[in-house]
Coordinates of C-alpha atoms in Angstrom, one line a residue:
M1 CA 0.1 -0.4 0.3
K2 CA 1.4 3.5 -0.9
A3 CA 2.5 5.9 1.7
S4 CA -0.6 8.2 3.2
K5 CA 1.6 11.4 1.5
S6 CA 0.6 10.2 -2.2
I7 CA -3.1 9.3 -1.4
L8 CA -4.1 12.4 0.8
L9 CA -6.3 15.0 -0.5
G10 CA -6.2 19.2 1.3
L11 CA -2.7 19.6 1.8
M12 CA -1.9 23.1 3.4
F13 CA 0.3 24.1 5.6
L14 CA 0.8 28.2 7.5
Y15 CA 3.4 30.4 6.4
W16 CA 3.6 34.3 5.9
M17 CA 2.4 35.2 2.8
P18 CA 3.1 38.6 1.4
A19 CA 0.8 40.4 -0.6
G20 CA 1.7 40.7 -3.6
A21 CA 1.1 40.2 -8.2
A22 CA 1.9 37.8 -10.6
D23 CA 1.7 37.7 -14.3
T24 CA -1.2 36.0 -15.7
V25 CA -1.8 34.1 -18.9
K26 CA -3.6 36.7 -21.5
D27 CA -7.4 35.8 -22.2
D28 CA -7.7 35.2 -26.2
R29 CA -11.3 33.8 -26.0
E30 CA -13.3 36.6 -28.3
N31 CA -16.1 38.0 -26.7
E32 CA -18.6 38.1 -29.5
G33 CA -21.6 35.9 -30.0
Y34 CA -21.8 35.4 -26.8
V35 CA -25.6 35.9 -24.2
T36 CA -25.6 36.0 -20.6
I37 CA -27.8 33.5 -18.8
S38 CA -28.3 34.9 -15.1
G39 CA -30.4 33.6 -12.2
I40 CA -31.5 31.4 -9.0
V41 CA -32.3 27.5 -8.8
R42 CA -34.8 27.1 -6.0
D43 CA -36.9 24.0 -4.5
K44 CA -40.4 24.8 -5.0
S45 CA -42.1 23.4 -2.3
D46 CA -40.1 25.5 0.5
K47 CA -38.5 28.3 -1.5
K48 CA -34.9 27.4 -0.3
A49 CA -31.8 27.7 -2.6
L50 CA -30.0 24.9 -4.1
A51 CA -26.5 25.1 -3.0
Y52 CA -24.3 23.5 -6.0
A53 CA -27.1 22.5 -8.7
N54 CA -25.0 21.4 -11.7
V55 CA -26.5 23.9 -14.9
S56 CA -25.6 22.8 -18.7
V57 CA -26.5 23.5 -21.9
E58 CA -28.5 20.2 -23.1
G59 CA -26.8 17.8 -25.7
S60 CA -23.3 19.6 -24.5
T61 CA -20.6 19.3 -21.7
E62 CA -20.6 23.2 -21.0
G63 CA -21.8 23.4 -17.8
T64 CA -20.9 25.6 -14.1
V65 CA -22.6 24.7 -10.7
T66 CA -25.3 27.6 -8.7
N67 CA -23.2 28.8 -5.3
A68 CA -23.7 28.7 -2.3
D69 CA -26.7 31.2 -2.4
G70 CA -28.3 29.2 -5.4
E71 CA -27.6 31.2 -7.6
F72 CA -25.3 30.8 -11.3
T73 CA -24.1 33.1 -14.7
F74 CA -23.8 30.8 -17.7
K75 CA -22.4 32.3 -20.3
V76 CA -23.8 30.8 -23.9
K77 CA -23.1 31.2 -27.7
E78 CA -25.8 33.3 -29.4
P79 CA -28.7 30.1 -28.8
A80 CA -30.4 29.1 -32.1
G81 CA -33.2 26.8 -32.7
D82 CA -34.8 24.8 -29.4
A83 CA -31.0 25.4 -27.6
A84 CA -32.4 24.3 -23.8
L85 CA -30.9 24.9 -20.2
E86 CA -31.1 22.0 -18.2
V87 CA -30.6 21.9 -14.4
S88 CA -30.3 18.9 -12.2
Y89 CA -29.8 18.6 -8.9
L90 CA -29.5 15.1 -6.1
G91 CA -32.9 13.7 -5.3
Y92 CA -34.9 16.1 -7.7
E93 CA -36.6 15.7 -11.1
N94 CA -34.7 17.8 -13.9
V95 CA -35.6 20.5 -15.4
R96 CA -35.5 22.2 -19.0
V97 CA -35.1 25.6 -19.2
S98 CA -35.3 27.3 -22.8
L99 CA -32.5 29.7 -23.9
E100 CA -35.1 31.3 -26.8
A101 CA -37.9 32.0 -25.0
D102 CA -37.1 33.9 -22.6
G103 CA -33.8 35.4 -23.7
P104 CA -30.7 36.7 -22.0
G105 CA -31.6 37.9 -18.4
R106 CA -32.3 36.7 -14.5
R107 CA -34.9 34.1 -14.3
T108 CA -35.4 31.7 -10.7
I109 CA -35.9 28.4 -11.8
W110 CA -38.1 25.6 -9.9
M111 CA -37.3 22.3 -9.0
T112 CA -39.0 19.4 -7.9
P113 CA -38.7 16.6 -5.4
S114 CA -38.1 13.2 -6.9
A115 CA -41.1 11.0 -6.2
R116 CA -39.6 8.0 -3.7
M117 CA -39.6 4.5 -5.7
L118 CA -40.8 1.8 -3.3
G119 CA -40.9 -1.4 -3.7
E120 CA -38.7 -2.0 -6.9
V121 CA -35.6 -0.6 -5.0
V122 CA -35.4 -2.3 -2.3
V123 CA -32.2 -3.4 -2.5
K124 CA -31.4 -5.4 1.7
G125 CA -30.3 -8.8 -0.4
Y126 CA -27.2 -7.0 -2.0
D127 CA -24.2 -6.8 -0.7
P128 CA -22.5 -3.4 -0.7
R129 CA -19.4 -4.2 -0.4
A130 CA -19.9 -6.5 -3.7
L131 CA -21.3 -3.7 -5.5
V132 CA -19.0 -1.2 -4.8
E133 CA -16.6 -4.2 -6.7
E134 CA -18.7 -4.8 -9.2
A135 CA -18.9 -0.2 -9.8
I136 CA -14.6 -1.0 -9.4
R137 CA -15.0 -3.6 -12.2
K138 CA -16.9 -1.7 -14.6
I139 CA -14.8 1.7 -14.5
P140 CA -12.8 0.4 -17.8
E141 CA -17.2 0.0 -19.6
N142 CA -18.4 3.5 -18.0
Y143 CA -15.4 6.2 -18.3
S144 CA -13.9 7.5 -21.0
L145 CA -10.4 5.3 -22.5
N146 CA -10.0 8.6 -24.4
V147 CA -7.3 11.6 -23.4
D148 CA -9.3 14.4 -22.5
Q149 CA -9.4 18.3 -22.1
L150 CA -11.0 20.1 -19.2
T151 CA -11.8 22.8 -18.7
G152 CA -12.2 23.8 -15.2
F153 CA -13.1 26.8 -13.0
Y154 CA -11.2 26.8 -10.0
R155 CA -12.0 29.1 -6.7
E156 CA -9.7 28.7 -3.7
T157 CA -10.3 30.7 -0.4
A158 CA -9.6 31.0 3.4
R159 CA -11.6 32.6 6.4
K160 CA -10.4 34.0 9.5
R161 CA -13.4 33.5 11.9
Q162 CA -15.8 34.5 9.7
H163 CA -13.4 37.4 7.9
Y164 CA -12.3 36.2 3.9
I165 CA -8.1 36.6 4.2
N166 CA -7.7 34.9 0.7
V167 CA -9.4 34.4 -2.7
A168 CA -8.0 33.0 -5.7
E169 CA -9.7 32.0 -8.6
A170 CA -8.5 30.7 -11.9
V171 CA -9.8 29.1 -15.2
V172 CA -7.6 25.4 -15.4
D173 CA -6.7 23.2 -18.5
L174 CA -6.8 19.6 -17.2
R175 CA -5.7 16.8 -18.9
K176 CA -7.3 13.8 -18.0
T177 CA -5.2 10.6 -19.9
S178 CA -7.6 7.3 -19.8
Y179 CA -9.8 5.9 -16.9
A180 CA -7.6 2.9 -17.7
K181 CA -4.5 4.6 -16.0
D182 CA -3.8 6.2 -13.5
A183 CA -4.0 9.9 -11.9
G184 CA -0.1 10.5 -11.7
R185 CA -0.7 10.7 -15.6
D186 CA -3.0 13.7 -15.7
Q187 CA -1.8 17.3 -16.0
V188 CA -3.2 20.7 -15.0
R189 CA -2.5 24.2 -16.1
I190 CA -3.5 27.9 -14.9
L191 CA -5.2 29.5 -18.0
K192 CA -6.5 32.8 -16.3
G193 CA -6.1 33.9 -12.4
R194 CA -6.2 36.6 -10.3
R195 CA -5.9 36.7 -5.7
L196 CA -6.7 38.3 -3.5
L197 CA -5.5 39.0 -0.1
S198 CA -5.8 41.2 3.7
P199 CA -3.9 43.4 4.0
K200 CA -4.4 43.7 8.0
A201 CA -1.4 42.8 10.1
S202 CA -3.4 40.5 12.2
D203 CA -4.2 38.1 8.7
T204 CA -0.2 37.4 9.2
L205 CA -0.6 34.4 9.5
A206 CA -1.9 33.7 6.3
V207 CA -3.1 30.1 4.9
K208 CA -1.2 28.6 2.1
L209 CA -3.1 25.8 0.4
L210 CA -0.7 22.6 -1.1
G211 CA -1.2 21.8 -4.4
G212 CA -4.3 23.6 -5.6
P213 CA -6.3 23.0 -8.7
T214 CA -4.4 19.2 -8.7
A215 CA -7.0 18.5 -5.8
A216 CA -8.7 17.5 -9.2
I217 CA -6.6 15.4 -10.3
Y218 CA -6.4 13.0 -6.9
M219 CA -10.0 14.1 -5.2
D220 CA -11.2 12.1 -8.3
V221 CA -11.7 8.6 -6.5
V222 CA -12.3 7.3 -9.7
K223 CA -9.4 7.7 -10.8
N224 CA -7.0 7.4 -8.7
P225 CA -8.3 4.0 -6.7
D226 CA -6.0 4.4 -4.1
L227 CA -7.7 7.0 -2.0
L228 CA -10.7 5.0 -1.5
L229 CA -11.4 2.4 -3.6
S230 CA -8.5 -0.2 -4.5
P231 CA -8.0 -3.6 -3.1
E232 CA -5.6 -3.0 -0.3
V233 CA -7.8 -0.1 0.7
L234 CA -11.6 -2.1 0.5
P235 CA -11.0 -4.3 3.5
F236 CA -10.4 -1.6 6.0
Y237 CA -13.8 -0.5 5.4
D238 CA -17.2 -1.5 6.5
F239 CA -20.1 -0.7 3.9
Y240 CA -24.0 -0.5 4.4
L241 CA -26.7 0.6 1.8
E242 CA -28.7 3.4 2.6
E243 CA -31.9 4.7 0.9
M244 CA -31.8 5.2 -2.9
E245 CA -31.5 8.1 -4.7
T246 CA -31.6 9.5 -7.6
I247 CA -29.4 12.1 -10.0
D248 CA -30.2 13.1 -13.3
Q249 CA -34.0 11.4 -12.6
R250 CA -31.8 7.7 -12.4
P251 CA -31.9 5.9 -9.7
Q252 CA -29.1 5.4 -7.6
Y253 CA -27.8 3.1 -5.2
V254 CA -26.1 4.6 -2.0
V255 CA -23.5 2.4 0.0
G256 CA -22.4 3.6 3.0
F257 CA -19.0 3.1 4.0
R258 CA -16.7 3.7 7.8
P259 CA -13.3 2.1 8.3
N260 CA -13.5 -1.4 10.2
G261 CA -9.8 -0.8 11.6
T262 CA -6.6 1.2 11.9
L263 CA -3.9 2.5 9.4
P264 CA -0.7 4.3 10.4
Y265 CA -2.6 7.6 8.8
A266 CA -5.9 8.6 9.0
L267 CA -9.2 7.0 6.4
Y268 CA -12.6 8.2 5.8
Y269 CA -16.1 7.6 6.4
G270 CA -19.3 9.1 3.7
K271 CA -21.0 7.2 0.7
F272 CA -20.6 6.0 -2.7
Y273 CA -23.8 7.0 -5.1
I274 CA -23.6 4.2 -7.7
D275 CA -26.2 4.2 -10.5
R276 CA -28.1 1.7 -10.9
E277 CA -28.5 0.4 -14.7
R278 CA -24.8 1.5 -15.6
L279 CA -23.3 0.6 -11.8
S280 CA -20.9 3.4 -12.2
F281 CA -19.7 6.0 -9.9
T282 CA -22.0 9.2 -10.0
R283 CA -20.9 11.1 -6.5
A284 CA -18.9 10.3 -3.7
E285 CA -19.3 12.9 -0.1
F286 CA -16.9 11.7 2.8
N287 CA -15.2 12.7 5.2
L288 CA -11.7 12.7 7.0
D289 CA -11.5 10.3 10.0
M290 CA -10.8 12.8 12.8
S291 CA -11.5 9.5 16.0
D292 CA -7.1 10.6 16.3
R293 CA -6.4 13.8 16.1
Q294 CA -2.9 13.3 15.3
K295 CA -3.4 11.2 11.8
A296 CA -6.2 13.8 10.9
T297 CA -3.2 16.4 11.3
A298 CA -0.3 14.6 9.7
A299 CA -2.9 14.1 6.9
I300 CA -3.1 17.7 6.5
L301 CA -1.4 20.0 7.6
R302 CA 2.7 20.3 5.7
R303 CA 4.4 23.2 8.2
K304 CA 3.3 25.6 10.8
P305 CA 5.2 28.5 12.5
L306 CA 7.1 27.4 15.7
G307 CA 4.7 27.9 18.5
L308 CA 1.3 27.6 17.0
R309 CA -1.1 24.8 17.9
F310 CA -3.5 23.4 15.1
K311 CA -6.1 21.7 15.7
P312 CA -8.1 19.8 12.9
V313 CA -11.7 20.2 13.2
E314 CA -13.5 18.6 9.9
V315 CA -12.4 17.5 6.6
S316 CA -15.0 17.4 3.8
Y317 CA -15.0 16.4 0.8
L318 CA -17.1 16.0 -2.2
V319 CA -16.5 14.7 -5.5
D320 CA -19.7 14.9 -8.8
Y321 CA -19.6 13.0 -12.4
M322 CA -21.5 13.4 -15.5
D323 CA -22.8 11.5 -18.0
H324 CA -22.4 12.3 -21.3
E325 CA -22.6 10.1 -24.8
G326 CA -22.5 7.3 -22.8
K327 CA -19.7 7.9 -20.7
T328 CA -19.0 9.2 -17.4
Y329 CA -16.5 12.1 -16.8
L330 CA -15.6 14.2 -13.8
N331 CA -17.8 16.9 -12.9
Y332 CA -17.8 19.3 -9.6
V333 CA -14.4 18.7 -6.5
R334 CA -15.0 20.8 -3.3
N335 CA -13.2 20.4 -0.4
E336 CA -13.2 22.5 2.5
I337 CA -10.6 21.8 6.0
R338 CA -12.0 23.5 9.1
F339 CA -9.5 23.7 11.5
K340 CA -8.4 26.0 14.9
C341 CA -5.1 27.6 15.9
D342 CA -3.2 29.5 18.9
W343 CA -0.3 30.5 19.8
R344 CA 0.7 29.1 22.4
R345 CA -0.1 30.9 26.5
K346 CA -2.8 32.5 24.5
L347 CA -6.2 31.5 26.3
F348 CA -8.6 31.3 23.3
A349 CA -8.1 29.3 19.7
T350 CA -9.1 31.9 16.3
N351 CA -11.9 29.8 13.7
Y352 CA -9.8 29.4 10.4
A353 CA -11.6 27.6 7.2
V354 CA -9.9 26.4 3.5
V355 CA -12.2 25.8 1.0
S356 CA -11.2 25.2 -2.5
E357 CA -13.7 23.9 -5.5
M358 CA -13.4 23.1 -8.7
V359 CA -16.4 22.8 -12.3
V360 CA -16.0 20.9 -15.1
T361 CA -17.3 23.9 -17.6
D362 CA -16.3 22.3 -20.8
I363 CA -15.2 18.2 -22.3
E364 CA -13.0 18.0 -25.6
K365 CA -10.8 15.5 -27.0
A366 CA -7.1 16.1 -26.2
T367 CA -5.0 17.5 -29.2
A368 CA -1.8 18.0 -27.8
G369 CA -0.4 17.2 -24.1
I370 CA 0.3 20.1 -21.0
P371 CA 4.7 20.8 -21.5
S372 CA 5.8 20.4 -18.1
R373 CA 6.8 23.2 -17.7
E374 CA 3.5 24.1 -17.4
A375 CA 2.3 22.1 -15.7
F376 CA 1.0 22.8 -12.3
G377 CA 2.6 20.8 -9.4
R378 CA 1.4 19.2 -6.4
N379 CA 3.5 21.1 -4.1
E380 CA 2.9 24.1 -5.7
I381 CA 1.1 27.3 -4.3
F382 CA -2.1 28.7 -6.6
S383 CA -2.3 31.3 -4.2
D384 CA 1.0 32.8 -5.5
N385 CA 0.8 32.2 -9.2
A386 CA -2.0 34.6 -10.0
A387 CA -2.8 38.0 -11.1
L388 CA -4.8 40.7 -8.6
F389 CA -8.1 41.1 -8.7
F390 CA -8.9 44.3 -10.7
D391 CA -11.5 43.9 -13.7
K392 CA -14.9 42.9 -13.1
D393 CA -14.6 41.3 -16.5
F394 CA -11.8 40.3 -16.0
W395 CA -13.3 35.8 -17.2
G396 CA -14.6 37.5 -20.2
N397 CA -16.6 34.6 -21.5
Y398 CA -15.2 31.6 -19.8
N399 CA -18.2 30.0 -17.0
I400 CA -17.3 30.4 -13.6
I401 CA -18.9 29.8 -10.1
E402 CA -21.5 33.3 -9.3
P403 CA -19.6 35.1 -6.2
D404 CA -22.0 34.3 -3.5
E405 CA -23.8 37.3 -1.3
S406 CA -20.7 37.3 1.3
L407 CA -17.9 36.2 -1.4
E408 CA -18.5 39.7 -2.9
K409 CA -19.1 41.3 0.2
A410 CA -15.6 40.3 1.4
V411 CA -14.1 41.2 -2.0
G412 CA -15.7 44.6 -2.1
K413 CA -14.0 44.9 1.6
L414 CA -10.5 44.0 0.7
M415 CA -10.0 46.0 -2.7
S416 CA -11.4 49.0 -0.2
R417 CA -8.2 48.5 2.3

């Protein structure tokens, strides 16, 4: 079995982070021929906003997700014919929204929870571990065996208590090799990026996330089985069946898992969503096991100032996939690390949170590799490799994750200092 450092994600360290700008790649996408569609996605029954709902152009690989407030902005080429947006969300019926009917502008999209499937989905007779093993066996059949080029939008934020002290964003180019090969062959590079740092002296203890956009490579649990799905790892987990759900109007087995033993490093607990018909992994939600704080700390902390005490609180992961033309592709990843820090002889600890997320906004067949000098490495720090915020039209026609209200306010405050 590989050493824990080679398979654990969300590696980060604490360090003094001086503010300063770096160069960014020029955006060469044309501004003509695009329209902007914006809106908010809500539950039809209780009116609540739905965070991280998938929004895509029907029949294509272009997409984004809603923010924490359920809002989205989507840039599409001038719609033609019956072009439509399709919105999907775990446990809800898909919604199709015509682009031609309303034209560009803001709209509210109402979603209806899926009706529960009853007798036909009784799965108590299934062995949950055997179900997971069969889904693993079918990976070459269900996932792309081509070399694909994924365009994505990446964002990482750091908060001290409730205040943002670091915001960094990028459009990334992700080269995904065949799912018959290991994740170490995949590459990512920054196409365009920006950052904003707090200038306050009290924020000099800043948080840096190691690896940044490479999380999209190593959090892909299907492509990186050493994380949760390798034959060496499976025996250290117990598996159990939960009530079935629907994703994109397709029934899903839900298989929970939890550690049943100990290893030299921290394990995880969570659940897999497995498509009932295709037996493909469509979603994984999992958390780092905090029962041994020393192991949990070793999993995420790489460096800290002398005299600083670090206490992990929660480390959570979400990996979401989408289907297109009979194959399953990576769609969205999210990682949140919450922890407390204090200095020796201080009475109170300070709460911190680091969140990184990436959504795939387009998929094409790869035509060329990423030169090694341009590839972003696991030991690099993205917030050191992006320009400062300066232009509201910075992203041009790239699709992004709309910033939520709290983040917009934080950016405004940081820029005004």
